[in-house]
Amino acid sequence: MAAFGTVFTPEMSISRFTNNSWSAPELVASGSISLHPGAHVLHYSSTCFEGLKAFRHADGSIHLFRMDKNVARLAQSSELLSLPKIDGAMLSQMITDIVRRFATDVPNPPGSMYIRPTHIGTEASIGKAAAPSLESLLYVLLSPVGDYFSGGAKPLRLLLEDNARCASHMGMVKSGGNYASALQPIMKARAAVQADQVLFCPNGDVQETGAANFLLIDGNEIITKALDSSFLHGVTRDSILTLARDRGMTVSERELTVDELLERAAKPGAEAALSGTAAVLTPVGTLIHAGKEYQVGSGQGGSTTNALRQALNDIQWGKAADTHGWLTKVC
Ligand SMILES: Cc1ncc(COP(=O)(O)O)c(C=O)c1O
């Protein structure tokens, strides 16, 4: 499989917002878009996007996973960036139509079709540093993918970083600028301590990594930061917590400090994991803090992480009943 997100289907779905209305969605070649060099997005970062997946079941049918959640999050990101309001029903139709068109390109498990709805401000105006773009472009790109972490489920090394990933009021916006602001710390962590990811813990508050949420599992309890505006409200996080409750686990959504994390992680049965559409649920084996390495439990991941990951995959791949109504059949 090529590197995650580098292969695209030849067409995408697109709609433009001009004169206060959305154009009828069209299928166009995905190789390029045309933008004025003064487009708002290129100067003032009026951009947000989503990531969701379509899965192939054994009978050949294709299913979207929790599309409603991703459409709602893109609507929220668009609103918080003062982009034109998106039409959720139109976007859902765009996603469904483009996935149906490329249904034969949806890989078999463990692969899937990664779907990237994107919304950008296109008004040609470099004078609008403090004013919204009145025009925008919404498109849905498709990329057939395998596993995001090329090492598969190999336990990750995380460097705990005292700073925030992004501005605290922007965390729940899935916007390019947040990824840009996390890039230098991640590059430095890779070079300095061979970390796979950075776990951002501003003022000792355990938040999330650059592209996934963080979960600590201690016996029958699963602990993760309660929702606030400082981090991204992951759809996978919500799904895993729901599956954990289904299994009778205690789900604690609350503040988790670095001190508590390091103390609990040292217990023999402790587990930690990253959750995300791309990461699914990937075990964390080592935490690095203030020059010291801390093994999480056995350092090899654990049975609860594996069981929750499997439970989620089984629903996505149609091997277990979709009791929460998370799948939308495309064809
Ligand atoms: C910063 C960040 N946090 C969390 C997540 C996990 O979100 P989701 O489970 O909806 O993919 C992602 C991935 O999209 C992300 O980029």
Coordinates of C-alpha atoms and ligand atoms in Angstrom, one line a residue:
M1 CA 0.0 0.0 0.0
A2 CA 1.3 3.5 -0.8
A3 CA 1.9 6.0 2.0
F4 CA -1.4 7.0 3.7
G5 CA -3.2 9.7 1.8
T6 CA -1.0 9.9 -1.3
V7 CA -3.3 8.1 -3.7
F8 CA -6.5 9.7 -4.9
T9 CA -9.5 8.7 -7.0
P10 CA -9.4 10.6 -10.3
E11 CA -12.6 12.6 -9.5
M12 CA -14.0 14.5 -6.6
S13 CA -17.3 16.2 -5.8
I14 CA -17.3 20.0 -5.6
S15 CA -19.6 22.9 -4.8
R16 CA -19.0 26.7 -4.7
F17 CA -20.5 29.3 -2.5
T18 CA -21.0 32.6 -4.3
N19 CA -23.8 35.2 -4.2
N20 CA -25.1 33.7 -1.0
S21 CA -25.8 30.3 -2.4
W22 CA -24.2 26.9 -3.0
S23 CA -23.9 25.7 -6.6
A24 CA -25.2 22.2 -7.5
P25 CA -22.5 19.7 -6.6
E26 CA -20.5 18.5 -9.6
L27 CA -18.0 15.7 -10.2
V28 CA -14.7 17.1 -11.5
A29 CA -11.1 15.9 -12.0
S30 CA -9.4 15.8 -8.6
G31 CA -6.0 16.7 -10.0
S32 CA -6.3 20.5 -9.5
I33 CA -8.4 23.4 -8.4
S34 CA -8.0 26.9 -9.6
L35 CA -7.7 29.7 -7.0
H36 CA -6.9 33.4 -7.1
P37 CA -3.5 34.0 -5.5
G38 CA -5.3 36.5 -3.3
A39 CA -7.8 33.9 -2.1
H40 CA -8.7 34.4 1.6
V41 CA -7.6 30.8 2.6
L42 CA -4.0 31.4 1.3
H43 CA -3.5 34.4 3.5
Y44 CA -5.8 34.1 6.5
S45 CA -6.2 30.3 6.8
S46 CA -9.9 30.1 6.4
T47 CA -9.8 26.3 6.0
C48 CA -11.3 23.3 7.7
F49 CA -11.6 19.7 6.8
E50 CA -12.8 16.3 7.9
G51 CA -11.7 12.7 7.8
L52 CA -14.0 9.8 7.7
K53 CA -14.0 6.3 6.2
A54 CA -16.1 4.0 4.0
F55 CA -15.7 0.3 4.6
R56 CA -16.3 -2.8 2.4
H57 CA -18.2 -5.6 3.9
A58 CA -17.8 -9.3 3.1
D59 CA -20.9 -9.2 0.8
G60 CA -19.3 -6.4 -1.2
S61 CA -21.6 -3.6 0.2
I62 CA -20.0 -0.3 1.1
H63 CA -20.8 1.6 4.3
L64 CA -19.9 5.0 5.7
F65 CA -19.0 5.2 9.4
R66 CA -20.8 8.0 11.4
M67 CA -21.0 10.4 8.5
D68 CA -23.4 12.6 10.5
K69 CA -20.8 13.3 13.1
N70 CA -18.2 14.4 10.6
V71 CA -20.7 16.6 8.7
A72 CA -21.8 18.2 12.0
R73 CA -18.1 18.8 12.9
L74 CA -17.3 20.4 9.6
A75 CA -20.4 22.7 10.0
Q76 CA -19.1 23.6 13.5
S77 CA -15.5 24.3 12.2
S78 CA -16.9 26.4 9.3
E79 CA -19.0 28.4 11.8
L80 CA -16.1 29.0 14.2
L81 CA -13.9 30.1 11.2
S82 CA -16.7 32.4 9.9
L83 CA -16.8 30.6 6.6
P84 CA -20.1 30.4 4.7
K85 CA -22.6 28.0 6.4
I86 CA -22.5 24.6 4.9
D87 CA -25.6 22.7 3.9
G88 CA -25.3 19.4 5.8
A89 CA -27.8 17.5 3.6
M90 CA -25.9 18.6 0.5
L91 CA -22.6 17.6 1.9
S92 CA -23.9 14.1 3.0
Q93 CA -25.2 13.6 -0.5
M94 CA -21.8 14.7 -2.0
I95 CA -20.0 12.2 0.2
T96 CA -22.5 9.4 -0.6
D97 CA -22.4 10.1 -4.4
I98 CA -18.7 10.2 -4.8
V99 CA -18.2 7.1 -2.7
R100 CA -20.8 5.3 -4.7
R101 CA -19.1 6.3 -7.9
F102 CA -15.7 4.9 -6.7
A103 CA -17.2 1.9 -4.8
T104 CA -15.0 -0.5 -6.7
D105 CA -11.9 1.3 -5.4
V106 CA -12.8 0.8 -1.7
P107 CA -10.1 -1.5 -0.4
N108 CA -10.9 -4.7 1.4
P109 CA -10.2 -4.8 5.2
P110 CA -7.9 -3.8 6.8
G111 CA -7.9 -1.1 4.2
S112 CA -10.8 1.4 3.6
M113 CA -11.7 4.5 1.6
Y114 CA -10.6 7.7 3.5
I115 CA -12.9 10.6 2.7
R116 CA -11.6 14.2 3.0
P117 CA -14.3 16.9 2.9
T118 CA -12.6 20.3 2.7
H119 CA -14.0 23.8 3.0
I120 CA -11.9 26.9 2.1
G121 CA -12.5 30.6 1.8
T122 CA -11.9 31.6 -1.8
E123 CA -12.8 35.3 -2.0
A124 CA -10.0 37.2 -3.7
S125 CA -9.3 39.9 -1.1
I126 CA -6.0 40.4 0.8
G127 CA -7.6 43.2 2.7
K128 CA -9.8 40.8 4.7
A129 CA -7.4 39.9 7.5
A130 CA -10.1 40.6 10.0
A131 CA -13.2 39.9 7.9
P132 CA -14.7 36.6 6.6
S133 CA -14.5 35.3 3.1
L134 CA -17.9 35.7 1.4
E135 CA -17.1 33.0 -1.1
S136 CA -15.9 29.4 -0.6
L137 CA -15.3 26.1 -2.1
L138 CA -16.4 22.8 -0.6
Y139 CA -15.0 19.5 -2.1
V140 CA -14.8 15.9 -1.2
L141 CA -11.6 14.0 -2.0
L142 CA -11.2 10.3 -1.7
S143 CA -8.1 8.3 -0.9
P144 CA -8.0 4.5 -0.7
V145 CA -5.9 3.7 2.4
G146 CA -4.3 0.9 4.4
D147 CA -3.0 1.4 8.0
Y148 CA -2.0 5.0 9.0
F149 CA 0.8 4.0 11.3
S150 CA 2.9 2.0 8.8
G151 CA 4.3 0.0 11.7
G152 CA 0.8 -1.4 12.2
A153 CA -0.2 -1.7 15.9
K154 CA 3.4 -1.3 17.2
P155 CA 3.2 0.5 20.5
L156 CA 4.0 4.2 20.1
R157 CA 6.5 6.4 21.9
L158 CA 5.0 9.7 23.0
L159 CA 6.9 12.8 24.1
L160 CA 4.9 14.8 26.7
E161 CA 5.1 18.5 25.8
D162 CA 4.2 21.3 28.3
N163 CA 2.9 23.6 25.6
A164 CA -0.5 23.5 23.8
R165 CA -1.0 22.1 20.3
C166 CA -2.8 25.3 19.2
A167 CA -4.7 28.3 20.6
S168 CA -7.1 27.1 23.3
H169 CA -10.2 28.4 21.6
M170 CA -9.3 26.7 18.3
G171 CA -8.8 23.1 19.5
M172 CA -12.3 22.0 18.5
V173 CA -11.9 23.4 15.0
K174 CA -10.4 21.0 12.5
S175 CA -8.3 23.6 10.7
G176 CA -5.0 23.5 8.9
G177 CA -3.4 26.2 11.2
N178 CA -3.7 23.9 14.2
Y179 CA -1.6 21.2 12.4
A180 CA 0.9 23.8 11.3
S181 CA 1.3 25.0 14.9
A182 CA 2.0 21.5 16.1
L183 CA 4.5 20.6 13.4
Q184 CA 7.7 22.0 14.9
P185 CA 7.3 20.4 18.3
I186 CA 6.6 17.0 16.6
M187 CA 9.6 17.3 14.3
K188 CA 11.8 18.2 17.3
A189 CA 10.4 15.3 19.3
R190 CA 11.2 12.9 16.5
A191 CA 14.8 14.2 16.2
A192 CA 15.5 14.5 19.9
V193 CA 14.0 11.3 21.4
Q194 CA 12.7 9.3 18.4
A195 CA 9.1 9.9 19.5
D196 CA 6.3 8.9 17.1
Q197 CA 4.0 11.6 18.3
V198 CA 3.8 14.5 20.8
L199 CA 1.2 14.4 23.6
F200 CA 0.3 18.0 24.3
C201 CA -0.1 18.7 28.0
P202 CA -0.3 22.5 28.6
N203 CA 0.2 23.3 32.3
G204 CA 0.2 19.5 33.1
D205 CA -3.2 18.9 31.5
V206 CA -3.2 15.8 29.3
Q207 CA -5.0 16.9 26.0
E208 CA -4.3 15.1 22.7
T209 CA -1.6 14.4 20.2
G210 CA -1.1 16.1 16.8
A211 CA -3.8 14.0 15.1
A212 CA -5.5 11.7 17.6
N213 CA -7.1 11.7 21.1
F214 CA -5.5 10.1 24.1
L215 CA -7.0 7.4 26.3
L216 CA -5.6 5.8 29.5
I217 CA -6.9 2.4 30.5
D218 CA -6.5 1.3 34.1
G219 CA -8.2 -2.0 34.9
N220 CA -12.0 -1.5 34.2
E221 CA -11.6 2.3 34.0
I222 CA -11.0 4.3 30.8
I223 CA -9.9 7.9 31.4
T224 CA -9.8 10.7 28.9
K225 CA -10.1 14.5 29.0
A226 CA -13.6 15.8 29.2
L227 CA -14.8 17.8 26.1
D228 CA -13.9 21.5 26.1
S229 CA -12.9 23.9 23.4
S230 CA -9.2 23.2 23.7
F231 CA -9.0 19.9 21.7
L232 CA -10.7 18.0 18.9
H233 CA -13.8 16.1 19.8
G234 CA -12.9 12.8 18.0
V235 CA -15.6 10.6 16.5
T236 CA -13.4 7.6 17.3
R237 CA -13.0 8.8 20.9
D238 CA -16.8 8.9 21.2
S239 CA -17.2 5.5 19.6
I240 CA -14.6 3.8 21.8
L241 CA -16.1 5.3 24.9
T242 CA -19.5 4.0 23.8
L243 CA -18.1 0.5 23.2
A244 CA -16.3 0.6 26.6
R245 CA -19.6 1.5 28.3
D246 CA -21.3 -1.4 26.4
R247 CA -18.7 -3.7 27.9
G248 CA -19.4 -2.5 31.4
M249 CA -16.3 -0.4 31.8
T250 CA -16.3 2.8 33.8
V251 CA -15.8 5.8 31.5
S252 CA -14.2 8.8 33.2
E253 CA -14.3 12.0 31.1
R254 CA -12.4 14.4 33.3
E255 CA -9.1 16.3 33.8
L256 CA -6.1 14.0 33.7
T257 CA -2.8 15.5 34.9
V258 CA 0.7 14.4 33.8
D259 CA 1.4 13.4 37.4
E260 CA -1.6 11.1 37.6
L261 CA -0.9 9.7 34.1
L262 CA 2.7 8.8 34.9
E263 CA 1.7 7.3 38.2
R264 CA -1.1 5.2 36.8
A265 CA 0.8 4.2 33.7
A266 CA 3.4 2.5 35.9
K267 CA 0.9 -0.1 37.1
P268 CA 1.6 -3.5 35.5
G269 CA -1.8 -3.8 33.8
A270 CA -2.0 -0.2 32.6
E271 CA -2.6 0.6 28.9
A272 CA -2.7 3.8 26.9
A273 CA -3.9 4.4 23.4
L274 CA -4.5 7.0 20.7
S275 CA -7.9 7.1 19.0
G276 CA -8.6 8.6 15.6
T277 CA -10.2 7.8 12.2
A278 CA -6.7 7.1 10.8
A279 CA -5.1 5.7 14.0
V280 CA -8.3 3.6 14.9
L281 CA -7.0 2.6 18.4
T282 CA -3.2 2.4 18.5
P283 CA -1.4 1.3 21.7
V284 CA 1.1 3.6 23.4
G285 CA 4.1 1.8 24.9
T286 CA 6.3 4.6 26.2
L287 CA 5.8 8.1 27.6
I288 CA 8.8 10.4 27.7
H289 CA 8.8 13.3 30.1
A290 CA 11.4 15.7 31.4
G291 CA 14.2 13.5 30.0
K292 CA 12.9 10.2 31.5
E293 CA 11.2 7.3 29.8
Y294 CA 8.2 5.7 31.4
Q295 CA 6.9 2.3 30.2
V296 CA 3.1 2.1 30.0
G297 CA 2.1 -1.2 31.7
S298 CA 4.0 -4.0 29.9
G299 CA 5.1 -1.5 27.2
Q300 CA 3.5 -3.8 24.6
G301 CA -0.1 -2.5 24.5
G302 CA -2.7 -4.7 26.1
S303 CA -5.8 -6.8 25.8
T304 CA -8.4 -4.1 26.5
T305 CA -6.9 -1.8 23.7
N306 CA -6.9 -4.8 21.3
A307 CA -10.5 -5.8 22.3
L308 CA -11.9 -2.3 21.9
R309 CA -10.1 -1.8 18.6
Q310 CA -11.5 -5.2 17.4
A311 CA -15.0 -4.3 18.6
L312 CA -14.9 -1.1 16.6
N313 CA -13.4 -2.7 13.5
D314 CA -16.0 -5.5 13.7
I315 CA -18.8 -3.0 13.4
Q316 CA -17.0 -1.1 10.6
W317 CA -16.4 -4.3 8.7
G318 CA -19.9 -5.7 9.2
K319 CA -18.7 -8.6 11.4
A320 CA -20.7 -7.4 14.4
A321 CA -24.2 -5.9 14.7
D322 CA -24.3 -2.2 14.3
T323 CA -26.4 -1.7 17.4
H324 CA -25.8 2.1 17.6
G325 CA -26.8 2.7 14.0
W326 CA -23.4 4.1 13.0
L327 CA -23.2 2.8 9.4
T328 CA -24.8 4.3 6.3
K329 CA -25.1 1.9 3.4
V330 CA -23.9 3.5 0.2
C331 CA -24.4 0.5 -2.2
Ligands
LIG1 C1 -6.0 16.8 16.4 C2 -6.8 15.6 16.3 N1 -7.4 15.1 17.4 C3 -8.2 14.0 17.4 C4 -8.5 13.4 16.2 C5 -9.4 12.2 16.2 O1 -10.6 12.5 15.6 P1 -11.5 11.4 14.9 O2 -11.6 10.3 15.8 O3 -12.8 12.1 14.6 O4 -10.8 11.0 13.6 C6 -7.9 13.8 15.0 C7 -8.1 13.2 13.7 O5 -8.9 13.5 13.0 C8 -7.1 15.0 15.1 O6 -6.5 15.5 13.9

